[in-house]
Coordinates of C-alpha atoms in Angstrom, one line a residue:
X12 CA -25.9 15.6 2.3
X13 CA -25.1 12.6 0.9
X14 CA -28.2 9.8 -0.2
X15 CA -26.1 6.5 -0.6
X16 CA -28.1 3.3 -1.2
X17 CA -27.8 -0.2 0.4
X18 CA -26.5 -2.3 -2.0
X19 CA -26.1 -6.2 -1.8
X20 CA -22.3 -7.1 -2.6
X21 CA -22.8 -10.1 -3.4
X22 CA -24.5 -9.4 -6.9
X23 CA -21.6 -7.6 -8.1
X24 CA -18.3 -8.8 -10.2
X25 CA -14.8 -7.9 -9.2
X26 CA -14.4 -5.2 -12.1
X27 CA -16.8 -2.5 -10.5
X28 CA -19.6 -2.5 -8.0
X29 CA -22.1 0.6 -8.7
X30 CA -24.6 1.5 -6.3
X31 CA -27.7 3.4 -7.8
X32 CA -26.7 5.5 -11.3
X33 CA -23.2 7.3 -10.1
X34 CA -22.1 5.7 -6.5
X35 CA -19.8 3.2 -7.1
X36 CA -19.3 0.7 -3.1
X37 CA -15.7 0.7 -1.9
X38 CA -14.0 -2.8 -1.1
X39 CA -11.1 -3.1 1.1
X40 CA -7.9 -3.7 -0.4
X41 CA -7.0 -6.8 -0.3
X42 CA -3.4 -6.7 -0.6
X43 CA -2.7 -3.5 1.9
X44 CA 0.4 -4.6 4.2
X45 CA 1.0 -1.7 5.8
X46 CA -0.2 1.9 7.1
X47 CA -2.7 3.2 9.0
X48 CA -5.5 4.5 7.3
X49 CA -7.7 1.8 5.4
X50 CA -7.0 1.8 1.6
X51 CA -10.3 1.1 -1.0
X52 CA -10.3 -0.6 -4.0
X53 CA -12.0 1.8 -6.6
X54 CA -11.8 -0.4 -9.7
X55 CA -9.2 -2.8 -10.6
X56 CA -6.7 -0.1 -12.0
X57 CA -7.4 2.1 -9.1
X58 CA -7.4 2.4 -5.7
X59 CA -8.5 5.5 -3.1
X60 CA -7.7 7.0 0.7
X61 CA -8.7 9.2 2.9
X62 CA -7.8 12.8 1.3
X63 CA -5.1 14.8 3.2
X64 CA -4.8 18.4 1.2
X65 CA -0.4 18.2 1.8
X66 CA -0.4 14.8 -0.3
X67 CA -2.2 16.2 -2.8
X68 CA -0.9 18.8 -3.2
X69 CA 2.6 17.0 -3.3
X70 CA 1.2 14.9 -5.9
X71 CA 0.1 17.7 -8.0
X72 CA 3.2 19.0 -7.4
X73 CA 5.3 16.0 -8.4
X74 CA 8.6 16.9 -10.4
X75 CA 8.2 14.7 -14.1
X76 CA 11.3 12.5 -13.0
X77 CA 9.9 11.2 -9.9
X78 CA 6.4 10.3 -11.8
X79 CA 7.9 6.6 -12.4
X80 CA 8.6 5.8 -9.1
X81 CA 5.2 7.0 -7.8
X82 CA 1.8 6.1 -8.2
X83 CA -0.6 8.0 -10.6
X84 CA -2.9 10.6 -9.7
X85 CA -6.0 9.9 -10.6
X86 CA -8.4 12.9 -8.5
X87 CA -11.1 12.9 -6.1
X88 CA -14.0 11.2 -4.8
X89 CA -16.6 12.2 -2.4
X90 CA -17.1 9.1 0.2
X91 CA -20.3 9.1 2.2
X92 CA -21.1 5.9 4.8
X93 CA -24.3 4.0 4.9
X94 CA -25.4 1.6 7.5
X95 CA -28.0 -0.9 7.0
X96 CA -31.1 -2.1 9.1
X97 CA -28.4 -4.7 10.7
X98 CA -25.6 -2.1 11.7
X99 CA -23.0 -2.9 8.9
X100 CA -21.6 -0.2 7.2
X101 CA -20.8 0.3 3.2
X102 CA -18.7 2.9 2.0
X103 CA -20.0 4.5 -1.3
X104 CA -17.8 7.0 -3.9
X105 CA -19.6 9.7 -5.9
X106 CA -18.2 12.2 -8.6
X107 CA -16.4 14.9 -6.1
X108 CA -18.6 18.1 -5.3
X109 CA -16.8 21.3 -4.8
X110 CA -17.1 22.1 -0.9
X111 CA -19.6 19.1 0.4
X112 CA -16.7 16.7 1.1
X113 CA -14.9 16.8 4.7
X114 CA -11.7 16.1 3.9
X115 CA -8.7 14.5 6.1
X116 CA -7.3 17.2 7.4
X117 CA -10.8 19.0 8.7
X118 CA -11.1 16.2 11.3
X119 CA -9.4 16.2 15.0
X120 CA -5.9 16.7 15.4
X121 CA -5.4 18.3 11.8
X122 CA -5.1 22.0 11.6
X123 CA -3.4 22.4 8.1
X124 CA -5.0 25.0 6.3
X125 CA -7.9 24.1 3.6
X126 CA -7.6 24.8 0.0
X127 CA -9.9 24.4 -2.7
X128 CA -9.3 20.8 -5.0
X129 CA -9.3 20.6 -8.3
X130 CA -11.8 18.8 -10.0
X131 CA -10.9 15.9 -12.3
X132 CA -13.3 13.4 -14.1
X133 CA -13.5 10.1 -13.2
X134 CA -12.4 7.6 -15.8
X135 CA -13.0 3.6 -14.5
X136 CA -11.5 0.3 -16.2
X137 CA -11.2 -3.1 -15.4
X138 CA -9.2 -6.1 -15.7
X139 CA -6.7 -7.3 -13.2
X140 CA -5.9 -7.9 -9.3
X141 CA -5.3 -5.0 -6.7
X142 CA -2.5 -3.1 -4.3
X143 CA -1.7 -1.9 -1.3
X144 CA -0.8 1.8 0.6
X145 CA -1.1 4.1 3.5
X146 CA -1.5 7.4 6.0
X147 CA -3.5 9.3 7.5
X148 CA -3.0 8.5 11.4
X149 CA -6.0 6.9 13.3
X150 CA -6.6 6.7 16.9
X151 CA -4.5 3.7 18.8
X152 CA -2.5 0.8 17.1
X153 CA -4.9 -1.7 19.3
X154 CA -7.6 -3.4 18.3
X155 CA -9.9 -3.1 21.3
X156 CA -13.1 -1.3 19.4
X157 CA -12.5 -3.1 15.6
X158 CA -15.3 -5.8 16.7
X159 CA -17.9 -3.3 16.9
X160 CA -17.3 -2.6 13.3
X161 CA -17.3 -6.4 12.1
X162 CA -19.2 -6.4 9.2
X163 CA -20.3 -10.1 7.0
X164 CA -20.6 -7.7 3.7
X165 CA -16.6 -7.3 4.1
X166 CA -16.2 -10.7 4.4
X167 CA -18.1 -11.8 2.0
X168 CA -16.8 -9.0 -0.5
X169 CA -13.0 -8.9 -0.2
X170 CA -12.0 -12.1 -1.4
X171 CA -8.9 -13.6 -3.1
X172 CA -8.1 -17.4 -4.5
X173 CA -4.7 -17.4 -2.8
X174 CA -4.9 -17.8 1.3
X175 CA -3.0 -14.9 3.3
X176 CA -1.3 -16.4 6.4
X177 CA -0.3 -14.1 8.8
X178 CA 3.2 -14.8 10.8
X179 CA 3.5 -14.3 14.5
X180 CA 5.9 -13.0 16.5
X181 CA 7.8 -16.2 16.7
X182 CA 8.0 -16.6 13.3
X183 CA 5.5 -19.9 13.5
X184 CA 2.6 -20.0 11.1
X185 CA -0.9 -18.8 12.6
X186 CA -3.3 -21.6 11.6
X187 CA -5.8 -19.1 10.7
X188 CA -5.9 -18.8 6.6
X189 CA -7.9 -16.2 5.3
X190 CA -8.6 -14.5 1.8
X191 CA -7.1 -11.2 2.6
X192 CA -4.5 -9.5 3.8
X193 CA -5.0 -9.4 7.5
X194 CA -3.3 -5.8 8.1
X195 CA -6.4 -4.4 5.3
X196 CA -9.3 -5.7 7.2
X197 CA -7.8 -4.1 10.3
X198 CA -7.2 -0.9 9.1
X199 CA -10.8 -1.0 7.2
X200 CA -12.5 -1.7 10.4
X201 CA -10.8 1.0 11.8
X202 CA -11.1 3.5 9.4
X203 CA -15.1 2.6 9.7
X204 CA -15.2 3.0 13.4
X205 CA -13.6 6.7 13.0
X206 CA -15.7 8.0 10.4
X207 CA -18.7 6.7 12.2
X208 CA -17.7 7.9 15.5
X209 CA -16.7 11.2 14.0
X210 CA -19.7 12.2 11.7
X211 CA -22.8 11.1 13.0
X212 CA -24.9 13.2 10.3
X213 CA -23.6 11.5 7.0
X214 CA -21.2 13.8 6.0
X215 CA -18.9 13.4 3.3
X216 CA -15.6 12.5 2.9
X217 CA -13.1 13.6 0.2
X218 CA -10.6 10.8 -1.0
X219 CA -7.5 10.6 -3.2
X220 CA -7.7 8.6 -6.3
X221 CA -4.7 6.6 -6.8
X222 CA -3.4 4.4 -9.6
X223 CA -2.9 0.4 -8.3
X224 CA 0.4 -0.2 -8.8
X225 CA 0.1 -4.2 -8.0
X226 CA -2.7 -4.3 -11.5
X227 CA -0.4 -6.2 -13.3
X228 CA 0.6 -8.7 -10.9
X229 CA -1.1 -12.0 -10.7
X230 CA 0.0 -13.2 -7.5
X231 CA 1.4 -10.2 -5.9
X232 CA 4.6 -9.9 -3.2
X233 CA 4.6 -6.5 -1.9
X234 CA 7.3 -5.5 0.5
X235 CA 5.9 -2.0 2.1
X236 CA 9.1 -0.2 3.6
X237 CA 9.4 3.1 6.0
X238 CA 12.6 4.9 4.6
X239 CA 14.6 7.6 6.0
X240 CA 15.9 8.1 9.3
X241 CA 13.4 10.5 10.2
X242 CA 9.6 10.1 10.7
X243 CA 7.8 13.3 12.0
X244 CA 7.3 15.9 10.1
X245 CA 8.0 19.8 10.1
X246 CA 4.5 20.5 11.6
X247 CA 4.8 17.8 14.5
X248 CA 4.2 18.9 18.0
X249 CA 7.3 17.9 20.2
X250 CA 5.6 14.7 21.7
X251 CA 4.7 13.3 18.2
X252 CA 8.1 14.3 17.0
X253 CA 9.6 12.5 20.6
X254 CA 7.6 9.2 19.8
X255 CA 8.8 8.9 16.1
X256 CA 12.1 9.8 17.0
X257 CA 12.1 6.8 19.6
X258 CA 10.9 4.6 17.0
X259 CA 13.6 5.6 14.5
X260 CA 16.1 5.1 17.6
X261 CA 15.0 1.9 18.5
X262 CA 14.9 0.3 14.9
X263 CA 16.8 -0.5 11.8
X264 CA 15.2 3.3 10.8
X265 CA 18.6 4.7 13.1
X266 CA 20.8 2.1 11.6
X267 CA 20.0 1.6 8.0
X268 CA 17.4 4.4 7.4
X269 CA 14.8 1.7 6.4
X270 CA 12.9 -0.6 8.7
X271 CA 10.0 -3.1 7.6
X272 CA 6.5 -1.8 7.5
X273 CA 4.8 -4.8 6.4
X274 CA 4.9 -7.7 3.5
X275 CA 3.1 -10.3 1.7
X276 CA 5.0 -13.3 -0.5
X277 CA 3.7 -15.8 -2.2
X278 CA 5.0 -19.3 -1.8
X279 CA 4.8 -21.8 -4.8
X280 CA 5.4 -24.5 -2.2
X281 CA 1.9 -23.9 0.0
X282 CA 0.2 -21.4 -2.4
X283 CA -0.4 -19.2 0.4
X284 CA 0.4 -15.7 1.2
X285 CA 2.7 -15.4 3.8
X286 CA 2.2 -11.8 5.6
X287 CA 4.1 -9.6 8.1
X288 CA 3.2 -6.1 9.4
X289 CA 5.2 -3.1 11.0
X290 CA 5.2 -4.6 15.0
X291 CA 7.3 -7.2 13.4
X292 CA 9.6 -4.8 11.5
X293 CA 10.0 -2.6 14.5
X294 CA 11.4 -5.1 16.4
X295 CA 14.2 -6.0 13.9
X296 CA 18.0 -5.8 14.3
X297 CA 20.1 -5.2 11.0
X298 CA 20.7 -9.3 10.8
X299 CA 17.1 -9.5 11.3
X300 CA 16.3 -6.9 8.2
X301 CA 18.5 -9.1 6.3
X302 CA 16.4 -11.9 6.9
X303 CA 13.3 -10.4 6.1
X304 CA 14.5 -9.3 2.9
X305 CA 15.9 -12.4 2.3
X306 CA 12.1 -14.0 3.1
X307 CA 10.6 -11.6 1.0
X308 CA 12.7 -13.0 -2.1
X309 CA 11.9 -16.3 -1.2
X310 CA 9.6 -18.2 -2.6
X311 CA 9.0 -21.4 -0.1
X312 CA 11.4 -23.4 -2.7
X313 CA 14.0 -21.0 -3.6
X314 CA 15.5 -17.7 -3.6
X315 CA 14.5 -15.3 -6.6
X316 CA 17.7 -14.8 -7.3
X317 CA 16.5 -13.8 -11.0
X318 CA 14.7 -10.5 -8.7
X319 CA 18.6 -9.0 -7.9
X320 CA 19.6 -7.5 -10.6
X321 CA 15.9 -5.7 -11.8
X322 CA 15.2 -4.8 -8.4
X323 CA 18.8 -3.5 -7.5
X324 CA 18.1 -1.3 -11.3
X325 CA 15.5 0.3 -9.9
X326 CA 17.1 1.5 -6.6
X327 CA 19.8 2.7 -7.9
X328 CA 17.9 4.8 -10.6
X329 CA 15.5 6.0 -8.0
X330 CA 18.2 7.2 -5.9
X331 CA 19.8 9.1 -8.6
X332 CA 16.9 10.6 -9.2
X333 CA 16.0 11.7 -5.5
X334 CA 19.9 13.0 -5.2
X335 CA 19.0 15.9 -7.5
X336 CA 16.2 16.4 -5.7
X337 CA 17.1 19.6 -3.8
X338 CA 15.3 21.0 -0.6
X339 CA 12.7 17.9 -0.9
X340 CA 12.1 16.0 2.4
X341 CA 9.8 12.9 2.0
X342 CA 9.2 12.1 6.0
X343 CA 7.3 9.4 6.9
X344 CA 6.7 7.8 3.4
X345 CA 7.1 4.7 2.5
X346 CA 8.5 2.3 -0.5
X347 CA 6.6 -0.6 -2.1
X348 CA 9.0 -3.2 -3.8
X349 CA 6.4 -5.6 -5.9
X350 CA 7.1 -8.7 -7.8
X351 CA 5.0 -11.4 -9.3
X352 CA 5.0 -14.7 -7.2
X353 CA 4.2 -16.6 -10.0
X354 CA 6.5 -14.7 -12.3
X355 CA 8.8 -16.2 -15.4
X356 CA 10.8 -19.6 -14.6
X357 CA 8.9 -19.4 -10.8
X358 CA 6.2 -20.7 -12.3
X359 CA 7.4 -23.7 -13.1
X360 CA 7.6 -25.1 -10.0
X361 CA 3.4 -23.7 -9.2
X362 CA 2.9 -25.9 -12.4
X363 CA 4.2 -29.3 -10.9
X364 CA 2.2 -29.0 -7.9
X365 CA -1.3 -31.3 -7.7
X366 CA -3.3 -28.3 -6.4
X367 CA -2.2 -26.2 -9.7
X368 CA -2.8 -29.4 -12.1
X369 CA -5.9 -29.5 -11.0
X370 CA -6.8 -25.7 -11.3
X371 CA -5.7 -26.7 -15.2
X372 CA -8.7 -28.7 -15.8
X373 CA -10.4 -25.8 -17.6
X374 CA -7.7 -26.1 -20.6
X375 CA -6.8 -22.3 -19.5
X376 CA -3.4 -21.7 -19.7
X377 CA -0.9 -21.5 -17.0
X378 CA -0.2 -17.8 -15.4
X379 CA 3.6 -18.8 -16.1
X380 CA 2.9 -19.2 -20.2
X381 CA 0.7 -16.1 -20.2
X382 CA 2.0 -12.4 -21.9
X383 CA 5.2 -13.9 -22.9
X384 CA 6.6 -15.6 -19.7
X385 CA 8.7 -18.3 -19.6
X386 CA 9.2 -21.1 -17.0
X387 CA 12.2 -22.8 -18.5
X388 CA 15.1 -22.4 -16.3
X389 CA 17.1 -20.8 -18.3
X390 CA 15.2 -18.1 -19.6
X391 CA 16.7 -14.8 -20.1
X392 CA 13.7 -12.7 -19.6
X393 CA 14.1 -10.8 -16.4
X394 CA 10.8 -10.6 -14.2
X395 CA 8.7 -7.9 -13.8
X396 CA 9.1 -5.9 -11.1
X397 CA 8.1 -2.5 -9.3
X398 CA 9.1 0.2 -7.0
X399 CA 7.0 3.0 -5.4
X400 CA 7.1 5.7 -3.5
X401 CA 3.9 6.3 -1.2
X402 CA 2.5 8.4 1.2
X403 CA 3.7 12.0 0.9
X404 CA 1.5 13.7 4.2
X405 CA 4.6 15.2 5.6
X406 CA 7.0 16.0 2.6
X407 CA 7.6 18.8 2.0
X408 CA 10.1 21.3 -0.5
X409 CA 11.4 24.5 -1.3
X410 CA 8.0 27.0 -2.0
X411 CA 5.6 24.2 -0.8
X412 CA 2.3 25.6 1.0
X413 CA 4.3 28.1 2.2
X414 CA 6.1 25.7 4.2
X415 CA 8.4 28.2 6.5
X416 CA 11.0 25.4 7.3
X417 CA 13.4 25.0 4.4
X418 CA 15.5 22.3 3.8
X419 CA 19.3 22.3 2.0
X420 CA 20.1 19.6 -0.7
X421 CA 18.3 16.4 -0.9
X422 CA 16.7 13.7 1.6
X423 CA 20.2 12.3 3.0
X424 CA 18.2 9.8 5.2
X425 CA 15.7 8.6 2.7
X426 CA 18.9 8.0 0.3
X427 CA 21.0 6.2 3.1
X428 CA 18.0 3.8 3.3
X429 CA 18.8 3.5 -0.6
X430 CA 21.8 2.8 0.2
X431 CA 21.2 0.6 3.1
X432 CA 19.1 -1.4 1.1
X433 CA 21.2 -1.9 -2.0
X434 CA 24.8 -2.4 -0.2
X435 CA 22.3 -5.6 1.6
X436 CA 20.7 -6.7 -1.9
X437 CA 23.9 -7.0 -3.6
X438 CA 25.4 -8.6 -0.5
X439 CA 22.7 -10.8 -0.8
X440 CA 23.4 -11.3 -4.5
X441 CA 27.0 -11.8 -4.0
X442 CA 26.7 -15.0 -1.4
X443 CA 23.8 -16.8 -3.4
X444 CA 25.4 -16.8 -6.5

């Protein structure tokens, strides 16, 4: 049973919010674009989700040349909820407890079969911003019961500097602005509404600890994208495996074995986040991916054409590295590109705006100047940049759980997405030059 305390969020700095001597309260992630189940900012180098045995196993699993393109490991939390004397509802971790924590896979509609998880200490740290991921499936993709679960402690908690806008279906700016991503507060509220629904004693809940691979950006641009041509999984009942497969038909996931799951950019020229999430991405035609990509490398100025040639580095090493990759399937998992918004000679044009003068009356210096950036024009230092692979609930390999299906050679449909996406980018490259 687990005795979590109220805490007031409000007293607590962004590095780590502890409730009582070991709980530490759960904040959304602000910068989630994508995915279905809600994911929780642990401390600023680390984030946590729901706990489904197959992914962690996968990540336990991991072969050493894939470690760069994935996020780290970190363990396991036990997650109990606590509502207050006004309904809302905190989320608190606690060091994981062998056999206590109801885990993922123990709830409806999972029937994989439970194994025991290995215990690893916890270790916390602190310094900068925060990232975004996904899984587990939850209910519906509406959003008829998330205003049951509206809580003033998220709002007040999850906060950013930067204003996330949210774009609608006809590409016009919502005049909403908001300091978070708008796709985490949904899937936070839903996540909430499940457990609660689901658990009425207090149980606990086991969760992943995962590294935040958006730490090190300042103003991150996160581009979350489903690869492969196939969705469902080996275990998939035939009507789950029907309605991927329709989605994959009736997307760029049939055409270029990559469709959009969700994005945030920064734009020097507003200073907002700009944000799009998978409806829009499932809609798309292969013209229509184009332009997304080609958004997500703009700025609201320019086009990082300075992002080409690091990004298109990375893709091409990652895809060596999954072609030797025999018998591996990685179905319905996803890839984060991430770049700084605010990154190298970007930054200059943040600097000459009269919002970011002003923001410089403190003396600090500007993000552009900081750990050896430059915003000169011609600078030669290429920009940071980052790509992930997340979410591994349905992959699967050769000797895996017992898996009885076994696959031949690598993930042809994750690498035509590769491919897909490269043969674009360098398209891309070749007409803005």
């Amino acid at each position: 049973m687990c005795v979590c305390q109220t805490m007031e969020v409000g007293k607590y700095g962004k590095n780590a919010t502890r409730s009582g001597d070991r709980g530490v309260l759960l904040e959304p992630f602000i910068h989630q674009v994508g995915g279905h189940s809600s994911m929780m900012r642990y401390d600023d180098h680390t984030v946590c989700k729901p706990l489904i045995t197959r992914e962690q196993r996968f990540y336990e699993s991991l072969p050493p040349e894939m470690k760069e393109f994935t996020p780290e490991y970190k363990g396991v939390v036990s997650v109990c909820f606590e509502g207050d004397s006004d309904g809302y509802i905190n989320l608190v971790a606690y060091p994981y407890v062998e056999n206590e924590a109801l885990e993922q896979d123990d709830l409806p509609e999972r029937d994989q079969p439970r194994r025991k998880h290995s215990r690893r200490s916890l270790h916390r740290s602190s310094s900068g911003t925060e990232h975004k991921e996904e899984k587990p499936g939850l209910a519906s993709d509406s959003t008829e019961s998330i205003q049951e679960t509206k809580s003033p402690r998220v709002d007040l908690h999850i906060h950013s500097d930067v204003p996330f806008q949210m774009l609608d279906g006809n590409s016009g700016l919502s005049s909403e602005k908001i300091s978070y991503n708008p796709w985490s507060l949904r899937c936070h509220k839903q996540q909430l509404s499940r457990m609660r629904s689901e658990s009425k004693d207090r149980k606990l809940y086991k969760f992943l600890l995962l590294e935040n691979v958006v730490h090190h950006f300042k103003f991150p641009c996160v581009l979350d994208l489903k690869m492969g041509t196939r969705q469902h999984g080996d275990d998939a009942s035939e009507e789950k495996a029907a309605r991927q497969m329709k989605k994959c038909e009736q997307s760029t996931s049939a055409t270029l074995g990559v469709r959009v799951c969700g994005m945030q950019v920064y734009q020097l020229d507003t200073g907002h986040y700009l944000c799009r999430n998978k409806y829009y991405g499932r809609g798309l035609s292969i013209e229509g991916f184009r332009n997304a990509l080609y958004q997500y490398l703009h700025n609201g100025i320019e086009l990082r054409k300075d992002l080409f040639e690091p990004v298109l580095a990375k893709l091409r090493s990652l895809k060596a590295v999954l072609e030797r990759q025999a018998s591996y399937r990685f179905y319905s998992s996803s890839l984060l590109i991430i770049y700084d918004g605010k990154d190298s000679r970007a930054g200059m044009f943040g600097e000459r705006r009269p919002e970011a003068r002003l923001k410089r009356v403190d003396g600090s210096v500007p993000e552009s100047l900081q750990d050896g950036g430059s915003s000169e024009p011609g600078s030669s230092a290429q920009p940071k940049v980052d790509v992930r692979m997340i979410d591994f609930a349905h992959s699967t390999f050769k000797g895996f759980r017992d898996d009885p299906t076994v696959h031949d050679g690598p993930d042809m449909g994750y690498v035509f997405g590769l491919e897909s996406l490269i043969n674009i980018m360098e398209q891309m490259r070749e007409e803005n030059q």
